[in-house]
Amino acid sequence: PGNEMWGGRFAQGPDAIMEGINASIDFDKRLYREDIAGSLAHAAMLAENGIISKEDEVSIREGLETIRSEIDSGAFSFSREREDIHMNIEARLAELIGPAAGRLHTARSRNDQVAVDFRLYVKSALVDVDAALTDLIEALLTRAQEHAGTVMPGFTHLQAAQPVTFGHHCLAYVEMAARDRSRARDALRRMDESPLGAAALAGTGFPIDRHRTATELGFREPTRNSLDSVSDRDFAIEFLAVAAMTAMHLSRLAEEIVIWSTPQFSFVQLSDAFSTGSSIMPQKKNPDAAELVRAKTGRINGSLVSLLTVMKGLPLSYSKDMQEDKEQVFDTVDSLSLALAAMTGMVKDMAINADKMRAAAGAGFSTATDLADFLVRQAGLPFREAHHVTGRVVALAESRKVALEDLPLADLQAIDVRLTDEVYSVLSVDASVASRKSFGGTAPENVVRQIAYWRNRLAE
Ligand code: ARG
């Protein structure tokens, strides 16, 4: 058999194994919309500049539109012999319109073609990530508003540290998600340059108009160096980096949800819609969605490292190694969009057990710092000395197995006479959070102010 694609030079078709390692159609068919959009813009520009005839441009356009609806409707038959999405579409175009199809590839190579297709795809993926992050931020703000004053333990080392509010805790994740969104926007701005017209690697002698195709495809401007245009995959790596950072944040919240939903913590209860049962233990309600969000982070990190590694040794310009960019990105798009949607669903639905949170907030002598601060404020002790005195109070409470506020005044004064009756007013968890009004602190009034800040930012 001859070679369908490069019959001039080749007498033989590829070995089956060659086809197996080489063909990308099974995954890159996902780029068909972008590929057709790129070809439509290219053909229109070629005709405008007298490189192909107006009639050819019309039949190319009509043929491509037919192909788009064939693929949309599932009627298109993809072929592995035609390697990739670009060749599949071009070959089908030849079947539909004849020799004019062969003019479409004038002043173009698959190298700039795949680069422009993939940039279009990644740009739109970032727009979707941005929207999904916005949904998550809104869900977190709603929960923060409901629980601006709900006291919970704040942890360091996963040991009770100081009381905080659940609203404040939600807002911590709002900060992370907002940074992720800003990274997505930043990456999108940087990749907003069209490589179409770089051709194979050196540009072309045809009088093409790259500004025209860039504008037509929604890019800010064309790329400035043809070699870089076909060999750059920074945009895909940056997408994966944004995704990895986002997934890492989702994974931390997922981990907290797993912990909070244990019977031992019982801070939250996931809705039935976002949990599963056990096939053997009838009492179980498992946080599978949270666990899977946590796990998706692993494969997203893997994709980032994978593409960085594929790219790291490539000489300029295009090498076929770069075909290995797509599955990583596609898998990440799917994993991240599921993870974001699942997290938003869990955040919206989960029931907050404010009593459990409050009870836990007071455990572990969590207001000991307030007691030390009291000694600094009321008695003028240096903080280090106040820390020492408070440590003795904690030791006493611990040996008696009581809370700080349950120690009688006489016992406190036996430790230090400067511990007066007023100290009891700072030992409650509510007094503790209410006092933390420093900018960015957990006081309920701060939480309310920060929610208003983020609602304004979202409306911008
Ligand atoms: N399927 C290829 C890819 O994804 C398209 C570019 C092929 N170019 C080439 N010179 N073989 O990278």
Coordinates of N, CA and C in Angstrom, one line a residue, residues 139-317:
A139 N -19.8 30.5 46.9 CA -20.3 29.5 47.9 C -19.7 29.7 49.3
L140 N -18.4 29.9 49.3 CA -17.6 30.1 50.5 C -18.1 31.4 51.2
L141 N -18.3 32.5 50.4 CA -18.8 33.7 51.0 C -20.2 33.6 51.7
T142 N -21.0 32.8 51.0 CA -22.4 32.5 51.6 C -22.2 31.8 53.0
R143 N -21.4 30.8 53.0 CA -21.2 30.1 54.3 C -20.5 31.0 55.3
A144 N -19.6 31.8 54.9 CA -18.9 32.7 55.8 C -19.9 33.7 56.4
Q145 N -20.8 34.2 55.6 CA -21.8 35.1 56.1 C -22.7 34.4 57.2
E146 N -23.1 33.2 56.9 CA -24.0 32.5 57.9 C -23.2 32.3 59.2
H147 N -21.9 32.1 59.1 CA -21.2 31.7 60.3 C -20.1 32.7 60.6
A148 N -20.4 34.0 60.4 CA -19.4 35.0 60.8 C -19.1 34.9 62.3
G149 N -20.0 34.5 63.1 CA -19.8 34.5 64.5 C -19.7 33.1 65.1
T150 N -19.7 32.1 64.3 CA -19.7 30.7 64.8 C -18.2 30.3 65.2
V151 N -18.1 30.1 66.5 CA -16.7 29.8 67.0 C -16.3 28.4 66.8
M152 N -15.1 28.2 66.3 CA -14.5 26.9 66.2 C -13.1 26.9 66.6
P153 N -12.5 25.7 66.8 CA -11.0 25.8 67.2 C -10.2 26.1 66.0
G154 N -9.2 27.0 66.2 CA -8.2 27.2 65.1 C -7.1 26.3 65.5
F155 N -6.4 25.7 64.5 CA -5.4 24.7 64.8 C -4.0 25.2 64.3
T156 N -3.0 24.8 65.0 CA -1.7 24.7 64.4 C -1.2 23.3 64.7
H157 N -0.4 22.7 63.9 CA 0.0 21.3 64.1 C -1.2 20.4 64.3
L158 N -2.4 20.8 63.8 CA -3.6 20.1 64.1 C -3.9 19.9 65.6
Q159 N -3.3 20.8 66.4 CA -3.6 20.8 67.8 C -4.4 22.1 68.0
A160 N -5.4 22.1 68.9 CA -6.2 23.3 69.2 C -5.2 24.4 69.6
A161 N -5.4 25.6 68.9 CA -4.4 26.7 69.2 C -5.2 27.8 69.8
Q162 N -6.0 28.5 69.0 CA -6.8 29.6 69.5 C -8.2 29.5 68.8
P163 N -9.2 30.0 69.5 CA -10.5 30.0 68.9 C -10.5 30.9 67.6
V164 N -11.2 30.5 66.6 CA -11.4 31.4 65.4 C -12.9 31.2 65.1
T165 N -13.3 31.9 64.0 CA -14.7 31.7 63.6 C -14.7 30.9 62.3
F166 N -15.8 30.1 62.1 CA -15.9 29.3 60.9 C -15.9 30.3 59.7
G167 N -16.6 31.4 59.8 CA -16.6 32.4 58.7 C -15.2 32.8 58.3
H168 N -14.3 33.0 59.3 CA -12.9 33.4 59.1 C -12.2 32.3 58.3
H169 N -12.5 31.0 58.8 CA -11.9 29.9 58.1 C -12.3 29.8 56.7
C170 N -13.6 30.0 56.4 CA -14.0 30.0 55.0 C -13.3 31.1 54.2
L171 N -13.1 32.2 54.8 CA -12.5 33.3 54.1 C -11.0 33.1 53.8
A172 N -10.4 32.2 54.6 CA -9.0 31.8 54.2 C -9.0 31.1 52.9
Y173 N -10.0 30.3 52.6 CA -10.1 29.6 51.3 C -10.5 30.6 50.2
V174 N -11.3 31.6 50.6 CA -11.6 32.6 49.6 C -10.3 33.3 49.1
E175 N -9.4 33.6 50.0 CA -8.2 34.2 49.6 C -7.4 33.3 48.7
M176 N -7.3 32.0 49.0 CA -6.6 31.1 48.1 C -7.2 31.0 46.7
A177 N -8.6 30.9 46.7 CA -9.3 30.7 45.4 C -9.1 32.0 44.6
A178 N -9.1 33.1 45.3 CA -9.0 34.4 44.5 C -7.6 34.5 44.0
R179 N -6.6 34.1 44.7 CA -5.2 34.1 44.1 C -5.2 33.2 42.9
D180 N -5.8 32.0 43.0 CA -5.8 31.1 41.9 C -6.5 31.7 40.7
R181 N -7.5 32.4 40.9 CA -8.2 33.1 39.8 C -7.3 34.2 39.2
S182 N -6.6 34.9 40.0 CA -5.8 35.9 39.5 C -4.6 35.3 38.7
R183 N -4.1 34.1 39.1 CA -3.1 33.4 38.4 C -3.6 32.9 37.0
A184 N -4.9 32.5 37.0 CA -5.5 32.0 35.7 C -5.6 33.2 34.8
R185 N -6.0 34.4 35.3 CA -6.1 35.6 34.4 C -4.8 36.0 33.9
D186 N -3.8 36.0 34.8 CA -2.4 36.4 34.4 C -1.9 35.5 33.3
A187 N -2.0 34.2 33.5 CA -1.5 33.2 32.5 C -2.2 33.5 31.1
L188 N -3.5 33.7 31.2 CA -4.3 33.9 30.0 C -3.8 35.1 29.2
R189 N -3.5 36.2 30.0 CA -3.0 37.4 29.3 C -1.7 37.1 28.6
R190 N -0.8 36.4 29.2 CA 0.5 36.1 28.7 C 0.4 35.2 27.4
M191 N -0.6 34.3 27.4 CA -0.6 33.4 26.2 C -1.5 33.9 25.1
D192 N -2.0 35.1 25.2 CA -2.9 35.7 24.3 C -2.3 36.2 23.0
E193 N -1.4 35.4 22.4 CA -0.7 35.7 21.2 C -0.8 34.6 20.2
S194 N -1.1 34.9 19.0 CA -1.4 33.8 18.0 C -0.1 33.4 17.3
P195 N 0.2 32.1 17.3 CA 1.3 31.5 16.6 C 1.0 31.2 15.1
L196 N -0.2 31.4 14.7 CA -0.6 31.0 13.3 C 0.1 31.9 12.3
G197 N 0.7 31.2 11.3 CA 1.5 32.0 10.3 C 3.0 31.8 10.6
A198 N 3.4 31.2 11.7 CA 4.8 30.9 11.9 C 5.2 29.8 10.9
A199 N 4.2 29.2 10.4 CA 4.4 28.0 9.4 C 5.2 26.9 10.1
A200 N 6.1 26.3 9.4 CA 6.8 25.1 10.0 C 7.7 25.6 11.1
L201 N 8.5 26.7 10.9 CA 9.4 27.2 11.9 C 10.0 28.5 11.5
A202 N 10.0 28.9 10.2 CA 10.8 30.0 9.8 C 9.9 31.1 9.2
G203 N 8.6 31.0 9.3 CA 7.7 32.0 8.6 C 7.5 31.5 7.2
T204 N 7.0 32.4 6.4 CA 6.6 32.0 5.0 C 6.9 33.2 4.1
G205 N 7.1 32.8 2.8 CA 7.3 33.8 1.8 C 6.0 34.4 1.2
F206 N 4.9 33.7 1.5 CA 3.6 34.3 1.1 C 3.2 35.5 1.8
P207 N 2.5 36.4 1.2 CA 2.2 37.7 1.8 C 1.0 37.6 2.8
I208 N 1.2 36.8 3.8 CA 0.1 36.6 4.8 C -0.1 37.8 5.7
D209 N -1.2 37.8 6.4 CA -1.5 38.9 7.4 C -1.7 38.2 8.8
R210 N -0.7 38.1 9.5 CA -0.8 37.4 10.8 C -1.6 38.2 11.8
H211 N -1.6 39.6 11.7 CA -2.4 40.4 12.6 C -3.9 40.1 12.4
R212 N -4.2 39.9 11.1 CA -5.6 39.6 10.7 C -6.1 38.3 11.4
T213 N -5.3 37.3 11.2 CA -5.8 36.0 11.8 C -5.8 36.0 13.3
A214 N -4.8 36.7 13.9 CA -4.8 36.8 15.3 C -6.1 37.5 15.8
T215 N -6.5 38.6 15.2 CA -7.7 39.3 15.7 C -8.9 38.4 15.5
E216 N -9.0 37.8 14.3 CA -10.1 37.0 14.0 C -10.3 35.8 15.0
L217 N -9.2 35.3 15.5 CA -9.3 34.2 16.4 C -9.4 34.7 17.9
G218 N -9.4 36.0 18.1 CA -9.6 36.5 19.5 C -8.3 36.6 20.2
F219 N -7.2 36.6 19.5 CA -5.9 36.9 20.2 C -5.6 38.4 20.2
R220 N -4.8 38.8 21.2 CA -4.5 40.2 21.3 C -3.6 40.7 20.2
E221 N -2.6 39.8 19.8 CA -1.6 40.1 18.8 C -1.0 38.8 18.3
P222 N -0.2 38.8 17.2 CA 0.5 37.6 16.8 C 1.8 37.5 17.6
T223 N 2.3 36.3 17.7 CA 3.6 36.0 18.4 C 4.7 36.7 17.5
R224 N 5.9 37.0 18.1 CA 6.9 37.7 17.4 C 8.1 36.9 16.8
N225 N 8.1 35.6 17.2 CA 9.3 34.9 16.7 C 8.8 33.5 16.2
S226 N 9.0 33.2 14.9 CA 8.4 32.0 14.4 C 9.0 30.7 15.0
L227 N 10.3 30.7 15.4 CA 10.9 29.5 16.0 C 10.2 29.3 17.4
D228 N 10.1 30.3 18.2 CA 9.5 30.2 19.5 C 8.0 29.8 19.3
S229 N 7.3 30.4 18.3 CA 5.9 30.1 18.1 C 5.6 28.6 18.0
V230 N 6.4 27.9 17.3 CA 6.1 26.5 17.1 C 6.7 25.6 18.2
S231 N 7.6 26.1 19.0 CA 8.3 25.3 20.0 C 7.9 25.6 21.4
D232 N 7.1 26.6 21.6 CA 6.7 27.0 22.9 C 5.5 26.3 23.4
R233 N 5.6 25.7 24.6 CA 4.5 25.1 25.3 C 4.3 25.7 26.7
D234 N 4.9 26.8 26.9 CA 4.8 27.5 28.2 C 3.3 27.6 28.6
F235 N 2.5 28.0 27.6 CA 1.1 28.2 27.9 C 0.5 27.0 28.5
A236 N 0.8 25.8 28.0 CA 0.2 24.6 28.5 C 0.8 24.3 29.9
I237 N 2.0 24.6 30.1 CA 2.7 24.3 31.4 C 2.1 25.3 32.4
E238 N 1.9 26.5 32.0 CA 1.4 27.5 33.0 C -0.1 27.1 33.4
F239 N -0.8 26.6 32.4 CA -2.2 26.2 32.7 C -2.1 25.1 33.8
L240 N -1.1 24.1 33.5 CA -1.0 23.0 34.5 C -0.5 23.5 35.9
A241 N 0.3 24.5 35.8 CA 0.8 25.1 37.1 C -0.4 25.8 37.9
V242 N -1.2 26.5 37.1 CA -2.4 27.1 37.8 C -3.3 26.0 38.3
A243 N -3.4 25.0 37.5 CA -4.3 23.9 37.9 C -3.8 23.2 39.2
A244 N -2.5 23.0 39.2 CA -1.8 22.3 40.3 C -2.0 23.1 41.6
M245 N -1.8 24.4 41.5 CA -1.9 25.2 42.7 C -3.4 25.2 43.2
T246 N -4.3 25.3 42.2 CA -5.7 25.3 42.6 C -6.1 24.0 43.2
A247 N -5.6 22.9 42.6 CA -5.9 21.6 43.2 C -5.3 21.4 44.5
M248 N -4.2 21.9 44.8 CA -3.5 21.8 46.1 C -4.4 22.5 47.1
H249 N -4.9 23.7 46.8 CA -5.8 24.3 47.7 C -7.1 23.5 48.0
L250 N -7.7 23.0 46.9 CA -8.9 22.2 47.0 C -8.6 21.0 47.9
S251 N -7.4 20.4 47.7 CA -7.1 19.2 48.5 C -6.9 19.5 50.0
R252 N -6.5 20.7 50.3 CA -6.3 21.1 51.7 C -7.7 21.2 52.4
L253 N -8.6 21.8 51.6 CA -10.0 21.9 52.1 C -10.7 20.6 52.2
A254 N -10.4 19.7 51.2 CA -11.0 18.4 51.1 C -10.5 17.6 52.4
E255 N -9.2 17.7 52.7 CA -8.7 17.1 53.8 C -9.3 17.5 55.1
E256 N -9.6 18.8 55.2 CA -10.3 19.3 56.4 C -11.7 18.8 56.5
I257 N -12.4 18.7 55.3 CA -13.7 18.2 55.3 C -13.7 16.7 55.8
V258 N -12.7 16.0 55.3 CA -12.6 14.6 55.7 C -12.5 14.5 57.3
I259 N -11.6 15.3 57.8 CA -11.4 15.3 59.3 C -12.7 15.8 60.0
W260 N -13.2 16.9 59.5 CA -14.4 17.5 60.2 C -15.6 16.6 60.2
S261 N -15.7 15.7 59.2 CA -16.9 14.9 59.1 C -16.8 13.6 59.8
T262 N -15.6 13.3 60.4 CA -15.5 12.1 61.2 C -16.4 12.2 62.4
P263 N -16.9 11.1 63.0 CA -17.8 11.1 64.2 C -17.0 11.8 65.3
Q264 N -15.7 11.6 65.3 CA -14.9 12.2 66.4 C -14.9 13.7 66.4
F265 N -14.9 14.3 65.3 CA -14.9 15.8 65.2 C -16.4 16.2 65.1
S266 N -17.1 15.6 64.1 CA -18.5 16.0 63.9 C -18.7 17.5 63.7
F267 N -17.8 18.2 63.1 CA -18.0 19.7 62.9 C -19.0 19.9 61.7
V268 N -18.9 19.0 60.7 CA -19.8 19.2 59.6 C -20.4 17.8 59.3
Q269 N -21.6 17.9 58.6 CA -22.1 16.7 58.0 C -22.4 16.9 56.5
L270 N -21.8 16.1 55.7 CA -21.9 16.2 54.3 C -23.4 15.8 53.9
S271 N -23.9 16.4 52.8 CA -25.2 16.0 52.4 C -25.1 14.7 51.8
D272 N -26.3 14.0 51.7 CA -26.3 12.7 51.0 C -25.9 12.8 49.6
A273 N -26.1 14.0 49.0 CA -25.8 14.1 47.6 C -24.3 14.1 47.3
F274 N -23.5 14.4 48.4 CA -22.0 14.4 48.2 C -21.3 13.4 49.1
S275 N -22.0 12.3 49.4 CA -21.3 11.2 50.2 C -21.8 9.9 49.7
T276 N -21.2 8.8 50.2 CA -21.6 7.5 49.8 C -21.8 6.6 51.0
G277 N -22.4 5.5 50.9 CA -22.6 4.6 52.0 C -21.6 3.4 51.9
S278 N -21.7 2.5 52.7 CA -20.8 1.3 52.7 C -21.7 0.1 52.3
S279 N -21.1 -0.8 51.5 CA -21.9 -2.0 51.1 C -22.0 -3.0 52.3
I280 N -21.2 -2.8 53.3 CA -21.3 -3.8 54.5 C -21.7 -3.1 55.8
M281 N -21.2 -1.8 56.0 CA -21.5 -1.2 57.3 C -22.6 -0.2 57.1
P282 N -23.8 -0.6 57.6 CA -25.0 0.3 57.3 C -24.9 1.7 57.9
Q283 N -24.1 1.8 59.0 CA -24.0 3.1 59.6 C -23.2 4.2 58.9
K284 N -22.4 3.7 57.9 CA -21.4 4.6 57.3 C -21.9 5.7 56.4
K285 N -21.2 6.8 56.5 CA -21.5 7.9 55.5 C -20.1 8.4 55.2
N286 N -19.6 8.1 54.0 CA -18.2 8.4 53.7 C -18.1 9.6 52.8
P287 N -17.0 10.4 53.1 CA -16.8 11.6 52.3 C -16.0 11.4 51.0
D288 N -16.5 10.5 50.2 CA -15.8 10.1 48.9 C -15.5 11.3 48.0
A289 N -16.4 12.2 47.9 CA -16.1 13.3 47.0 C -14.9 14.1 47.5
A290 N -14.8 14.3 48.8 CA -13.7 15.1 49.3 C -12.4 14.3 49.1
E291 N -12.5 13.0 49.3 CA -11.3 12.1 49.1 C -10.8 12.2 47.7
L292 N -11.8 12.2 46.7 CA -11.4 12.2 45.3 C -10.9 13.5 44.9
V293 N -11.4 14.6 45.5 CA -10.8 15.9 45.2 C -9.4 15.9 45.6
R294 N -9.1 15.3 46.8 CA -7.8 15.2 47.3 C -6.9 14.4 46.4
A295 N -7.5 13.3 45.9 CA -6.7 12.4 45.0 C -6.4 13.0 43.6
K296 N -7.4 13.7 43.1 CA -7.2 14.3 41.7 C -6.0 15.2 41.7
T297 N -5.7 15.8 42.9 CA -4.5 16.7 43.0 C -3.3 15.9 42.6
G298 N -3.2 14.6 42.9 CA -2.0 13.8 42.6 C -1.8 13.7 41.1
R299 N -2.9 13.4 40.4 CA -2.7 13.3 38.9 C -2.5 14.6 38.2
I300 N -3.0 15.7 38.8 CA -2.8 17.0 38.2 C -1.3 17.4 38.4
N301 N -0.8 17.2 39.6 CA 0.7 17.4 39.9 C 1.5 16.6 38.9
G302 N 1.1 15.3 38.7 CA 1.8 14.5 37.8 C 1.9 15.0 36.4
S303 N 0.8 15.6 35.9 CA 0.7 16.2 34.6 C 1.7 17.3 34.4
L304 N 1.7 18.2 35.5 CA 2.6 19.3 35.4 C 4.1 18.8 35.3
V305 N 4.4 17.9 36.1 CA 5.8 17.4 36.1 C 6.1 16.7 34.8
S306 N 5.1 16.0 34.3 CA 5.2 15.2 33.0 C 5.5 16.2 31.9
L307 N 4.8 17.2 31.7 CA 5.0 18.1 30.6 C 6.3 18.9 30.7
L308 N 6.6 19.3 32.0 CA 7.9 20.0 32.2 C 9.0 19.1 31.7
T309 N 8.9 17.8 32.0 CA 10.0 16.9 31.7 C 10.0 16.6 30.2
V310 N 8.9 16.5 29.6 CA 8.9 16.3 28.1 C 9.6 17.5 27.4
M311 N 9.4 18.7 27.9 CA 9.9 19.9 27.2 C 11.4 20.2 27.6
K312 N 11.9 19.7 28.7 CA 13.1 20.2 29.2 C 14.4 20.0 28.3
G313 N 14.4 19.0 27.4 CA 15.6 18.8 26.7 C 15.4 19.0 25.2
L314 N 14.3 19.6 24.8 CA 14.0 19.7 23.4 C 14.8 20.9 22.7
P315 N 15.5 20.5 21.6 CA 16.2 21.6 20.9 C 15.1 22.3 20.1
L316 N 15.4 23.6 19.7 CA 14.4 24.3 18.8 C 14.4 23.6 17.5
S317 N 13.3 23.6 16.7 CA 12.0 24.2 17.2 C 11.1 23.0 17.5

